[in-house]
Amino acid sequence: MSERTNSRYFQVCNTDTPSEDTVRKERQMKTASTIFPETIQERDTFRTKSGKPITPHQWAVYDFALTIPKGKVITYKDVAGSAGGSPRSVGNALRNNPFSPYVPCHRVIASNHFVGGFFGEWGKDHKTGTRYNEKVEILSQEGVRFSDNGRLLSPDEVLWKP
């Protein structure tokens, strides 16, 4: 008989063995957390899979994103106000986040409380729409709910202001 358990980041349903998707996400989390550069020297030498360095602005956005509590969301505008840059530059940094889900880019939404983008896709009808569903699912597992049209429900409870 199996027990219902929760990992730190993803809910595991009643099953004898976790799904492939759950195992993959937990492996990504462990890998990202062990490779996240902390020192200036590590950050200066770090390169993405495509061989590009990460800019100081991107590091500032990723560092700030790490402070967003689980079960809360913040707007691109508020991240920009804290980490610097513009909401668009924050979105670009998060779109290229090589440390997801360890750096929780999924916790950043649009100023109008729309779920926003995820890995370069904006909304259900953009490209495949699968990234939108993935972001909504991750946030749902953290207790953040959206309406059918992608608007944040209960913003007074889950909108985080640093």
Short mmCIF file of C-alpha atoms in Angstrom, two decimals:
data_model
loop_
_atom_site.label_atom_id
_atom_site.label_comp_id
_atom_site.label_asym_id
_atom_site.label_seq_id
_atom_site.Cartn_x
_atom_site.Cartn_y
_atom_site.Cartn_z
CA MET A 1 0.00 0.00 0.00
CA SER A 2 1.40 3.38 -0.96
CA GLU A 3 1.37 6.57 1.09
CA ARG A 4 0.64 10.07 -0.08
CA THR A 5 3.84 12.06 0.23
CA ASN A 6 5.01 15.44 -0.91
CA SER A 7 8.46 16.33 -2.08
CA ARG A 8 9.80 19.78 -1.32
CA TYR A 9 8.66 21.16 -4.67
CA PHE A 10 6.32 18.74 -6.37
CA GLN A 11 3.38 16.80 -5.09
CA VAL A 12 3.56 13.06 -5.55
CA CYS A 13 0.18 11.38 -5.95
CA ASN A 14 -0.89 8.07 -4.42
CA THR A 15 1.17 5.62 -6.40
CA ASP A 16 3.73 2.93 -5.75
CA THR A 17 6.26 4.58 -8.03
CA PRO A 18 6.54 8.26 -8.90
CA SER A 19 5.70 9.26 -12.46
CA GLU A 20 8.49 9.81 -14.96
CA ASP A 21 7.60 13.50 -15.00
CA THR A 22 7.95 13.78 -11.20
CA VAL A 23 11.28 11.97 -11.22
CA ARG A 24 12.53 14.20 -14.06
CA LYS A 25 11.50 17.41 -12.27
CA GLU A 26 13.07 16.33 -8.98
CA ARG A 27 16.28 15.41 -10.81
CA GLN A 28 16.30 18.83 -12.50
CA MET A 29 15.81 20.52 -9.12
CA LYS A 30 18.70 18.62 -7.54
CA THR A 31 20.98 19.25 -10.52
CA ALA A 32 20.17 22.97 -10.74
CA SER A 33 20.68 23.52 -7.02
CA THR A 34 24.08 21.82 -7.06
CA ILE A 35 25.32 23.79 -10.08
CA PHE A 36 24.00 27.23 -9.12
CA PRO A 37 27.15 29.38 -8.91
CA GLU A 38 27.47 31.31 -5.67
CA THR A 39 30.89 32.96 -5.84
CA ILE A 40 31.97 35.73 -8.20
CA GLN A 41 34.60 33.44 -9.71
CA GLU A 42 32.05 30.67 -10.36
CA ARG A 43 29.67 33.18 -11.93
CA ASP A 44 32.39 34.72 -14.12
CA THR A 45 33.27 31.32 -15.57
CA PHE A 46 29.74 29.87 -15.79
CA ARG A 47 28.36 29.31 -19.30
CA THR A 48 24.89 28.23 -20.37
CA LYS A 49 24.37 25.12 -22.50
CA SER A 50 24.75 27.33 -25.56
CA GLY A 51 28.08 28.66 -24.26
CA LYS A 52 26.88 32.16 -23.33
CA PRO A 53 27.85 33.92 -20.11
CA ILE A 54 25.14 35.23 -17.80
CA THR A 55 25.02 39.01 -17.45
CA PRO A 56 25.14 40.81 -14.09
CA HIS A 57 21.49 41.81 -14.63
CA GLN A 58 20.49 38.18 -15.12
CA TRP A 59 22.34 37.18 -11.92
CA ALA A 60 20.51 39.96 -10.04
CA VAL A 61 17.15 38.69 -11.33
CA TYR A 62 17.98 35.05 -10.47
CA ASP A 63 19.20 36.01 -6.99
CA PHE A 64 16.03 38.00 -6.37
CA ALA A 65 13.81 35.20 -7.70
CA LEU A 66 15.33 32.86 -5.12
CA THR A 67 13.78 35.05 -2.39
CA ILE A 68 10.19 34.66 -3.65
CA PRO A 69 8.41 32.41 -1.15
CA LYS A 70 6.70 29.22 -2.26
CA GLY A 71 2.97 29.83 -2.64
CA LYS A 72 3.49 33.49 -3.56
CA VAL A 73 3.87 35.34 -6.87
CA ILE A 74 5.28 38.74 -7.82
CA THR A 75 5.00 40.84 -10.98
CA TYR A 76 7.73 41.41 -13.54
CA LYS A 77 7.45 45.12 -12.68
CA ASP A 78 8.08 44.51 -8.98
CA VAL A 79 11.05 42.26 -9.74
CA ALA A 80 12.45 45.03 -11.95
CA GLY A 81 11.94 47.52 -9.12
CA SER A 82 13.97 45.34 -6.76
CA ALA A 83 16.57 43.74 -9.05
CA GLY A 84 16.93 46.57 -11.57
CA GLY A 85 16.13 46.87 -15.24
CA SER A 86 12.70 46.91 -16.84
CA PRO A 87 9.86 44.38 -16.69
CA ARG A 88 10.82 43.29 -20.21
CA SER A 89 14.47 42.73 -19.25
CA VAL A 90 13.31 40.68 -16.25
CA GLY A 91 11.15 38.58 -18.57
CA ASN A 92 14.08 38.05 -20.92
CA ALA A 93 16.32 36.98 -18.04
CA LEU A 94 13.70 34.54 -16.75
CA ARG A 95 12.97 33.17 -20.22
CA ASN A 96 16.61 32.14 -20.43
CA ASN A 97 16.83 30.85 -16.83
CA PRO A 98 19.22 27.85 -16.93
CA PHE A 99 18.52 27.03 -13.28
CA SER A 100 14.78 26.41 -13.45
CA PRO A 101 13.02 25.20 -11.36
CA TYR A 102 15.62 25.87 -8.63
CA VAL A 103 15.43 29.58 -9.52
CA PRO A 104 11.62 29.84 -9.44
CA CYS A 105 10.89 31.89 -12.53
CA HIS A 106 7.37 30.42 -12.51
CA ARG A 107 6.53 32.68 -9.55
CA VAL A 108 6.65 35.85 -11.67
CA ILE A 109 3.45 37.06 -13.35
CA ALA A 110 2.25 40.05 -15.37
CA SER A 111 1.19 43.33 -13.70
CA ASN A 112 -2.43 42.75 -14.75
CA HIS A 113 -2.26 39.47 -12.78
CA PHE A 114 -2.24 37.33 -15.93
CA VAL A 115 -0.18 34.17 -15.49
CA GLY A 116 2.39 35.58 -17.92
CA GLY A 117 5.14 33.83 -19.78
CA PHE A 118 7.10 30.67 -19.20
CA PHE A 119 10.16 29.60 -21.21
CA GLY A 120 9.33 32.09 -23.95
CA GLU A 121 5.65 31.23 -24.36
CA TRP A 122 2.97 33.74 -23.38
CA GLY A 123 -0.48 32.28 -22.73
CA LYS A 124 -2.38 29.21 -23.89
CA ASP A 125 -2.41 30.18 -27.56
CA HIS A 126 1.29 31.00 -27.97
CA LYS A 127 3.34 28.40 -29.82
CA THR A 128 2.45 25.06 -28.22
CA GLY A 129 0.64 26.36 -25.13
CA THR A 130 2.17 23.55 -23.11
CA ARG A 131 4.47 25.87 -21.17
CA TYR A 132 1.48 27.94 -20.03
CA ASN A 133 -0.17 24.79 -18.68
CA GLU A 134 3.08 23.72 -17.01
CA LYS A 135 3.42 27.08 -15.21
CA VAL A 136 -0.20 27.01 -14.05
CA GLU A 137 0.25 23.43 -12.81
CA ILE A 138 3.44 24.20 -10.86
CA LEU A 139 1.85 27.26 -9.25
CA SER A 140 -1.32 25.29 -8.50
CA GLN A 141 0.78 22.71 -6.65
CA GLU A 142 2.19 25.59 -4.59
CA GLY A 143 -1.33 26.82 -3.76
CA VAL A 144 -1.56 29.68 -6.29
CA ARG A 145 -4.75 29.54 -8.35
CA PHE A 146 -5.73 31.10 -11.67
CA SER A 147 -9.07 31.50 -13.43
CA ASP A 148 -9.80 29.69 -16.70
CA ASN A 149 -8.64 32.78 -18.60
CA GLY A 150 -5.32 32.87 -16.72
CA ARG A 151 -6.01 35.61 -14.15
CA LEU A 152 -4.74 35.33 -10.59
CA LEU A 153 -7.39 34.39 -8.04
CA SER A 154 -7.09 35.82 -4.51
CA PRO A 155 -4.29 38.30 -5.26
CA ASP A 156 -4.51 39.74 -1.74
CA GLU A 157 -3.43 36.35 -0.36
CA VAL A 158 -0.69 35.32 -2.80
CA LEU A 159 0.76 38.50 -4.31
CA TRP A 160 4.12 39.05 -2.64
CA LYS A 161 5.61 42.49 -2.08
CA PRO A 162 9.26 42.49 -1.01
#
